[in-house]
PDB file of C-alpha atoms in Angstrom:
ATOM      1  CA  MET W   1     -57.450  -3.691 -52.362  1.00  0.00           C
ATOM      2  CA  PRO W   2     -54.406  -2.023 -50.853  1.00  0.00           C
ATOM      3  CA  VAL W   3     -54.257  -2.052 -47.032  1.00  0.00           C
ATOM      4  CA  PHE W   4     -51.323  -0.303 -45.340  1.00  0.00           C
ATOM      5  CA  GLY W   5     -49.236  -0.842 -48.344  1.00  0.00           C
ATOM      6  CA  ILE W   6     -50.054  -4.593 -48.596  1.00  0.00           C
ATOM      7  CA  LYS W   7     -52.073  -6.040 -51.404  1.00  0.00           C
ATOM      8  CA  VAL W   8     -54.881  -8.111 -49.857  1.00  0.00           C
ATOM      9  CA  ALA W   9     -57.179 -10.051 -52.108  1.00  0.00           C
ATOM     10  CA  LEU W  10     -60.432 -10.835 -50.293  1.00  0.00           C
ATOM     11  CA  LYS W  11     -62.693 -13.680 -51.292  1.00  0.00           C
ATOM     12  CA  LYS W  12     -66.307 -14.277 -50.284  1.00  0.00           C
ATOM     13  CA  THR W  13     -66.641 -17.527 -48.357  1.00  0.00           C
ATOM     14  CA  GLY W  14     -69.646 -18.507 -46.288  1.00  0.00           C
ATOM     15  CA  GLY W  15     -70.917 -14.938 -45.973  1.00  0.00           C
ATOM     16  CA  LEU W  16     -67.574 -13.554 -44.818  1.00  0.00           C
ATOM     17  CA  MET W  17     -64.901 -11.719 -46.630  1.00  0.00           C
ATOM     18  CA  VAL W  18     -61.734 -13.675 -46.110  1.00  0.00           C
ATOM     19  CA  SER W  19     -58.197 -12.724 -47.081  1.00  0.00           C
ATOM     20  CA  GLU W  20     -55.945 -14.955 -49.259  1.00  0.00           C
ATOM     21  CA  GLN W  21     -53.631 -15.263 -46.192  1.00  0.00           C
ATOM     22  CA  THR W  22     -56.536 -16.726 -44.164  1.00  0.00           C
ATOM     23  CA  LEU W  23     -57.466 -19.078 -46.940  1.00  0.00           C
ATOM     24  CA  GLU W  24     -53.926 -20.236 -47.195  1.00  0.00           C
ATOM     25  CA  TRP W  25     -53.755 -20.759 -43.374  1.00  0.00           C
ATOM     26  CA  ARG W  26     -56.930 -22.805 -43.507  1.00  0.00           C
ATOM     27  CA  GLU W  27     -55.553 -24.994 -46.284  1.00  0.00           C
ATOM     28  CA  GLN W  28     -52.385 -25.671 -44.270  1.00  0.00           C
ATOM     29  CA  ASN W  29     -54.462 -26.508 -41.224  1.00  0.00           C
ATOM     30  CA  LYS W  30     -57.157 -28.522 -42.966  1.00  0.00           C
ATOM     31  CA  GLU W  31     -56.540 -31.712 -40.997  1.00  0.00           C
ATOM     32  CA  PHE W  32     -57.074 -29.893 -37.668  1.00  0.00           C
ATOM     33  CA  ILE W  33     -60.136 -28.168 -39.145  1.00  0.00           C
ATOM     34  CA  LYS W  34     -61.567 -31.524 -40.366  1.00  0.00           C
ATOM     35  CA  GLU W  35     -61.060 -33.024 -36.871  1.00  0.00           C
ATOM     36  CA  TRP W  36     -62.664 -29.949 -35.225  1.00  0.00           C
ATOM     37  CA  LYS W  37     -65.677 -30.192 -37.547  1.00  0.00           C
ATOM     38  CA  GLU W  38     -66.144 -33.890 -36.478  1.00  0.00           C
ATOM     39  CA  LYS W  39     -66.052 -32.989 -32.873  1.00  0.00           C
ATOM     40  CA  ILE W  40     -68.608 -30.127 -33.360  1.00  0.00           C
ATOM     41  CA  LYS W  41     -70.797 -32.481 -35.288  1.00  0.00           C
ATOM     42  CA  GLU W  42     -70.750 -34.952 -32.382  1.00  0.00           C
ATOM     43  CA  LEU W  43     -71.446 -32.165 -29.846  1.00  0.00           C
ATOM     44  CA  ARG W  44     -74.390 -30.907 -31.952  1.00  0.00           C
ATOM     45  CA  LEU W  45     -75.795 -34.508 -32.003  1.00  0.00           C
ATOM     46  CA  ARG W  46     -75.362 -34.779 -28.263  1.00  0.00           C
ATOM     47  CA  ARG W  47     -76.917 -31.271 -27.868  1.00  0.00           C
ATOM     48  CA  TYR W  48     -80.082 -32.397 -29.617  1.00  0.00           C
ATOM     49  CA  SER W  49     -80.290 -35.859 -28.044  1.00  0.00           C
ATOM     50  CA  ASP W  50     -79.598 -34.593 -24.491  1.00  0.00           C
ATOM     51  CA  ARG W  51     -81.563 -31.388 -24.996  1.00  0.00           C
ATOM     52  CA  TRP W  52     -78.719 -29.028 -24.032  1.00  0.00           C
ATOM     53  CA  ASP W  53     -79.367 -25.342 -24.008  1.00  0.00           C
ATOM     54  CA  GLN W  54     -76.994 -22.887 -25.799  1.00  0.00           C
ATOM     55  CA  ASP W  55     -74.831 -22.266 -22.610  1.00  0.00           C
ATOM     56  CA  LYS W  56     -74.132 -25.919 -22.102  1.00  0.00           C
ATOM     57  CA  PHE W  57     -73.227 -26.255 -25.816  1.00  0.00           C
ATOM     58  CA  GLU W  58     -70.813 -23.310 -25.499  1.00  0.00           C
ATOM     59  CA  MET W  59     -69.322 -24.779 -22.355  1.00  0.00           C
ATOM     60  CA  GLU W  60     -68.537 -27.962 -24.173  1.00  0.00           C
ATOM     61  CA  ILE W  61     -66.939 -25.948 -27.012  1.00  0.00           C
ATOM     62  CA  LEU W  62     -64.815 -24.127 -24.535  1.00  0.00           C
ATOM     63  CA  SER W  63     -63.586 -27.388 -23.173  1.00  0.00           C
ATOM     64  CA  LEU W  64     -62.337 -28.277 -26.740  1.00  0.00           C
ATOM     65  CA  ILE W  65     -60.449 -25.081 -27.190  1.00  0.00           C
ATOM     66  CA  ASN W  66     -56.869 -25.514 -25.988  1.00  0.00           C
ATOM     67  CA  ASP W  67     -55.503 -21.985 -26.646  1.00  0.00           C
ATOM     68  CA  GLN W  68     -56.145 -19.630 -23.731  1.00  0.00           C
ATOM     69  CA  GLU W  69     -56.047 -16.539 -25.896  1.00  0.00           C
ATOM     70  CA  LEU W  70     -58.570 -18.056 -28.200  1.00  0.00           C
ATOM     71  CA  ARG W  71     -60.818 -18.958 -25.177  1.00  0.00           C
ATOM     72  CA  THR W  72     -60.619 -15.334 -24.096  1.00  0.00           C
ATOM     73  CA  VAL W  73     -61.671 -14.086 -27.491  1.00  0.00           C
ATOM     74  CA  PHE W  74     -64.507 -16.640 -27.627  1.00  0.00           C
ATOM     75  CA  ILE W  75     -65.837 -15.642 -24.143  1.00  0.00           C
ATOM     76  CA  PHE W  76     -65.675 -11.959 -24.986  1.00  0.00           C
ATOM     77  CA  SER W  77     -67.291 -12.372 -28.345  1.00  0.00           C
ATOM     78  CA  LYS W  78     -70.195 -14.403 -26.804  1.00  0.00           C
ATOM     79  CA  ASN W  79     -70.795 -11.818 -24.079  1.00  0.00           C
ATOM     80  CA  TYR W  80     -70.579  -8.971 -26.385  1.00  0.00           C
ATOM     81  CA  ILE W  81     -73.067 -10.530 -28.787  1.00  0.00           C
ATOM     82  CA  VAL W  82     -75.575 -11.022 -25.827  1.00  0.00           C
ATOM     83  CA  GLN W  83     -75.083  -7.559 -24.482  1.00  0.00           C
ATOM     84  CA  ARG W  84     -75.336  -5.559 -27.694  1.00  0.00           C
ATOM     85  CA  LYS W  85     -78.075  -6.000 -30.290  1.00  0.00           C
ATOM     86  CA  THR W  86     -76.780  -3.843 -33.098  1.00  0.00           C
ATOM     87  CA  GLY W  87     -73.583  -2.316 -34.531  1.00  0.00           C
ATOM     88  CA  LYS W  88     -70.619  -3.015 -36.680  1.00  0.00           C
ATOM     89  CA  PHE W  89     -68.443  -4.302 -33.777  1.00  0.00           C
ATOM     90  CA  ARG W  90     -71.220  -6.709 -32.829  1.00  0.00           C
ATOM     91  CA  LYS W  91     -71.353  -8.022 -36.272  1.00  0.00           C
ATOM     92  CA  PHE W  92     -67.565  -8.401 -36.338  1.00  0.00           C
ATOM     93  CA  MET W  93     -67.711 -10.303 -32.921  1.00  0.00           C
ATOM     94  CA  LEU W  94     -70.486 -12.546 -34.222  1.00  0.00           C
ATOM     95  CA  ASP W  95     -68.294 -13.426 -37.243  1.00  0.00           C
ATOM     96  CA  ILE W  96     -65.357 -14.244 -34.885  1.00  0.00           C
ATOM     97  CA  TYR W  97     -67.745 -16.267 -32.639  1.00  0.00           C
ATOM     98  CA  ASN W  98     -68.986 -18.262 -35.651  1.00  0.00           C
ATOM     99  CA  GLU W  99     -65.441 -18.679 -37.105  1.00  0.00           C
ATOM    100  CA  ILE W 100     -64.252 -20.243 -33.875  1.00  0.00           C
ATOM    101  CA  ILE W 101     -67.159 -22.579 -33.786  1.00  0.00           C
ATOM    102  CA  ASP W 102     -66.783 -23.486 -37.520  1.00  0.00           C
ATOM    103  CA  TYR W 103     -62.896 -23.857 -37.650  1.00  0.00           C
ATOM    104  CA  GLY W 104     -61.855 -24.340 -34.102  1.00  0.00           C
ATOM    105  CA  SER W 105     -59.329 -21.506 -34.315  1.00  0.00           C
ATOM    106  CA  ILE W 106     -58.496 -18.230 -35.954  1.00  0.00           C
ATOM    107  CA  ASN W 107     -55.663 -17.275 -38.233  1.00  0.00           C
ATOM    108  CA  PRO W 108     -52.814 -16.196 -35.899  1.00  0.00           C
ATOM    109  CA  PHE W 109     -52.239 -13.058 -37.968  1.00  0.00           C
ATOM    110  CA  ARG W 110     -55.801 -12.008 -37.237  1.00  0.00           C
ATOM    111  CA  LEU W 111     -55.792 -12.964 -33.644  1.00  0.00           C
ATOM    112  CA  ASN W 112     -53.414 -10.121 -32.647  1.00  0.00           C
ATOM    113  CA  SER W 113     -55.560  -7.503 -34.312  1.00  0.00           C
ATOM    114  CA  ILE W 114     -58.742  -9.050 -32.878  1.00  0.00           C
ATOM    115  CA  LYS W 115     -57.176  -8.901 -29.350  1.00  0.00           C
ATOM    116  CA  ARG W 116     -56.307  -5.223 -29.864  1.00  0.00           C
ATOM    117  CA  ARG W 117     -59.832  -4.400 -31.000  1.00  0.00           C
ATOM    118  CA  ILE W 118     -61.238  -6.263 -27.885  1.00  0.00           C
ATOM    119  CA  GLU W 119     -58.958  -4.251 -25.570  1.00  0.00           C
ATOM    120  CA  THR W 120     -60.135  -0.993 -27.234  1.00  0.00           C
ATOM    121  CA  ALA W 121     -63.729  -2.075 -26.842  1.00  0.00           C
ATOM    122  CA  LYS W 122     -63.199  -3.014 -23.124  1.00  0.00           C
ATOM    123  CA  ARG W 123     -61.690   0.480 -22.508  1.00  0.00           C
ATOM    124  CA  LYS W 124     -64.641   2.169 -24.154  1.00  0.00           C
ATOM    125  CA  MET W 125     -67.138   0.018 -22.176  1.00  0.00           C
ATOM    126  CA  LYS W 126     -65.701   1.210 -18.815  1.00  0.00           C
TER     127      LYS W 126
END
């Protein structure tokens, strides 16, 4: 499917349409992703054993995220999902939220476009 003159092949993975570029990026960073999944698995076990609520779990995830831009995206997506109950942008933010939890990061090429979409949403919300 051509997008802005660039041919992008999308594959369905885990309910999301993911570009070849993102799949390659995940393949290159598979060690980080593997470590991240282990940390999340441990957090989920602690969550159930210590009876954490969702907010406590998200706070612990935030403490694991090192990149400030990614933290900002995570916080915005969480808050947007809570505030809005329907819509395409909410679904997009839910996908981003789940991707951060699942992989611990976002493809840097996508991060810039996500930040622009968030800024646009913030302007419209005012």
